[in-house]
mmCIF file of C-alpha atoms in Angstrom:
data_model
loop_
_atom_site.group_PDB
_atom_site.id
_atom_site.type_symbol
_atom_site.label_atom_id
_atom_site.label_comp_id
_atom_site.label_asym_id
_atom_site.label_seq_id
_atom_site.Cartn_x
_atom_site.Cartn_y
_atom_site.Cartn_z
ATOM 1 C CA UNK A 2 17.106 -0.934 7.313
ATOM 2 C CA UNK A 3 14.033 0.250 6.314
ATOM 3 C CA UNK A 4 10.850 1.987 8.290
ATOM 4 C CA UNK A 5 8.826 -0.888 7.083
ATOM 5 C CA UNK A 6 11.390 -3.600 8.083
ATOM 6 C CA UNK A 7 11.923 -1.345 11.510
ATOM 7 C CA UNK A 8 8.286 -1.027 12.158
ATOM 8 C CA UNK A 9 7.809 -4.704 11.707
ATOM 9 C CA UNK A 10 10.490 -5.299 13.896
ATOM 10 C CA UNK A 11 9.126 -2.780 16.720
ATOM 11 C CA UNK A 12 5.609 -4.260 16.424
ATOM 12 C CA UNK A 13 6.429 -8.099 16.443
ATOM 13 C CA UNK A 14 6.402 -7.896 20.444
ATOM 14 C CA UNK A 15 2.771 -7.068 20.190
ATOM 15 C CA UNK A 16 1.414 -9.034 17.140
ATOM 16 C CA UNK A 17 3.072 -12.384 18.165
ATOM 17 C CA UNK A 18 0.107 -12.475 20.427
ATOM 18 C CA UNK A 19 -3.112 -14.179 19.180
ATOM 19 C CA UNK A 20 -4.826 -11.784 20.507
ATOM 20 C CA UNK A 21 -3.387 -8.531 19.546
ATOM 21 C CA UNK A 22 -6.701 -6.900 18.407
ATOM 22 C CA UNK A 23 -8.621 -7.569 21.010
ATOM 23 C CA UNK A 24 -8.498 -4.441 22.821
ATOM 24 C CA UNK A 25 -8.030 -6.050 26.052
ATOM 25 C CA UNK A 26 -5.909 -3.693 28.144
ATOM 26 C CA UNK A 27 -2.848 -6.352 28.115
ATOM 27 C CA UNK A 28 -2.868 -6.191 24.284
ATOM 28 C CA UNK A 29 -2.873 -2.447 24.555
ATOM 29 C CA UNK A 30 -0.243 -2.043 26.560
ATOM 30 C CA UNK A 31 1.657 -4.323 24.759
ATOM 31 C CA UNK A 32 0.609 -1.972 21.260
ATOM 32 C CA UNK A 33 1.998 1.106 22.916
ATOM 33 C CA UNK A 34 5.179 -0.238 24.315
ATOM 34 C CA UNK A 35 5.559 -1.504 20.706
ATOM 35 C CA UNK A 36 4.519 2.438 19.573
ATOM 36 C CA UNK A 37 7.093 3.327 21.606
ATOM 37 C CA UNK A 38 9.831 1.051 20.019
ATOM 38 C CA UNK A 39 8.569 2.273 16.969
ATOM 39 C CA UNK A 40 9.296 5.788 17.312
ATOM 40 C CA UNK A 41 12.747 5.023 19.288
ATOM 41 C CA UNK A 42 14.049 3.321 15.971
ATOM 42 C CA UNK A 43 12.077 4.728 12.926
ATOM 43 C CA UNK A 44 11.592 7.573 13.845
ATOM 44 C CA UNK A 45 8.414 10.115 12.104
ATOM 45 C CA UNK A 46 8.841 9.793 8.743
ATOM 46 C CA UNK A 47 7.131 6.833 7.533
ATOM 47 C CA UNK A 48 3.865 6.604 6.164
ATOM 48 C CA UNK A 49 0.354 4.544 6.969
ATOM 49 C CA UNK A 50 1.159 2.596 3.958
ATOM 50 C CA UNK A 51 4.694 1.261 5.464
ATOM 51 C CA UNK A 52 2.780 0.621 8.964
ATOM 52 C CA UNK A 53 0.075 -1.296 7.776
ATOM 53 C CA UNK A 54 2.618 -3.534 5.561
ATOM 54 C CA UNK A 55 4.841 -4.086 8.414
ATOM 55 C CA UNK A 56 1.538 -5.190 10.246
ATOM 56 C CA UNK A 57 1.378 -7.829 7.126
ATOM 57 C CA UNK A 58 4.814 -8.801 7.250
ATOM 58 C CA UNK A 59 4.563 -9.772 11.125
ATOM 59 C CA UNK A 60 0.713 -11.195 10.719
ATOM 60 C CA UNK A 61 0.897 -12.795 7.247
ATOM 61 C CA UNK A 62 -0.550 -11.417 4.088
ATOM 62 C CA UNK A 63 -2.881 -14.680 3.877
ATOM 63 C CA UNK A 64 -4.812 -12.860 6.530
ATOM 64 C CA UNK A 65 -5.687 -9.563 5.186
ATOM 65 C CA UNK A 66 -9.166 -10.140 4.668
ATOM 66 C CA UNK A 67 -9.619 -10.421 7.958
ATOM 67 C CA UNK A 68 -8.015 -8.432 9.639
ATOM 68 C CA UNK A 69 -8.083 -5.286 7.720
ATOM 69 C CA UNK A 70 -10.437 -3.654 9.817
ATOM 70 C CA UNK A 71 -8.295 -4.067 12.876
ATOM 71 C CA UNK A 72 -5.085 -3.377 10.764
ATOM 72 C CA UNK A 73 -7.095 -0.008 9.267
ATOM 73 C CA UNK A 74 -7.679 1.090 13.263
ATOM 74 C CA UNK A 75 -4.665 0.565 14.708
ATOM 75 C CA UNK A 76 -2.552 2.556 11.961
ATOM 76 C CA UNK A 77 -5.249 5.218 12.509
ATOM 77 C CA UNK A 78 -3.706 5.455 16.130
ATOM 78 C CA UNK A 79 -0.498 5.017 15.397
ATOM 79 C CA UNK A 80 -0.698 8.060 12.859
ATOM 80 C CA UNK A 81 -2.472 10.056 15.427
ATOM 81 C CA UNK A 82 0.832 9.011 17.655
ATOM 82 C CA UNK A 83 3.641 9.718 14.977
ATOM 83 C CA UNK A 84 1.546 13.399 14.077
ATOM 84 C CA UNK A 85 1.776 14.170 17.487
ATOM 85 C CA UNK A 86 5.416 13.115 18.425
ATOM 86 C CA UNK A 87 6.625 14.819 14.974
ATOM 87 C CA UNK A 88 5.216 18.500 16.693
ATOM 88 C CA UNK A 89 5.514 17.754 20.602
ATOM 89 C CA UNK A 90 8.751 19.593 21.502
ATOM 90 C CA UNK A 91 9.601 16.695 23.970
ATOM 91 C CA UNK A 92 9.181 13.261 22.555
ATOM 92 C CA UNK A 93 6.587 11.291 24.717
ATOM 93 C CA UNK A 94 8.455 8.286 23.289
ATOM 94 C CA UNK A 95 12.126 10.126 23.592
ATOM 95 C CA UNK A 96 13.363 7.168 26.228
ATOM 96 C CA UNK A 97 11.767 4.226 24.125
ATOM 97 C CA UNK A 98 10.507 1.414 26.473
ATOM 98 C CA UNK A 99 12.494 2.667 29.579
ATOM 99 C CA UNK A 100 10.671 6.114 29.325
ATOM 100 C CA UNK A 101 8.079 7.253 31.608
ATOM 101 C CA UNK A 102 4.776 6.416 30.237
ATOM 102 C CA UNK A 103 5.902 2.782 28.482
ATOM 103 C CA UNK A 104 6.657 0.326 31.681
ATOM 104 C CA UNK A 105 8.018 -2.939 30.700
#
């Protein structure tokens, strides 16, 4: 599978939610846990290209236009997130959804 497909797939549990952008903390938390799934199955190595397409494939490319600002953000974080975890010598994300910081 792909990093795309397997970001999609990690991120789906957060963008099946209507109100995934809204930076309410229950959409937040929801983002991170799905950060966290990310980085338990695909890893480091993808780029902000892949995440913001897998964002597209779970949203819908109808609505790019307007959601690209939102889309643009959160792949700014979750690049932050996959720079840090590729030079943190413990994974924050190393237990996936079970691990300390990500409660289900």
């Amino acid at each position: 599978m792909s990093a795309q497909s397997e970001i999609a797939k990690a991120l789906k549990q957060w963008l099946v939610h209507n109100s995934w952008y809204s930076a309410h903390p229950v959409d937040e938390g929801r983002f991170y846990r799905a950060m966290a799934e990310v980085i338990a199955h695909a890893g480091t190595v993808w780029t902000d290209s892949e995440f913001e397409e897998a964002i597209y494939d779970v949203i819908g490319r109808d609505r790019k236009a307007v959601f690209a600002e939102f889309v643009y953000e959160y792949t700014s974080i979750a690049m932050r997130i996959r720079d840090y975890e590729t030079v943190r010598p413990d994974q924050l994300f190393a237990y996936g959804v079970s691990g300390s910081f990500a409660r289900s």
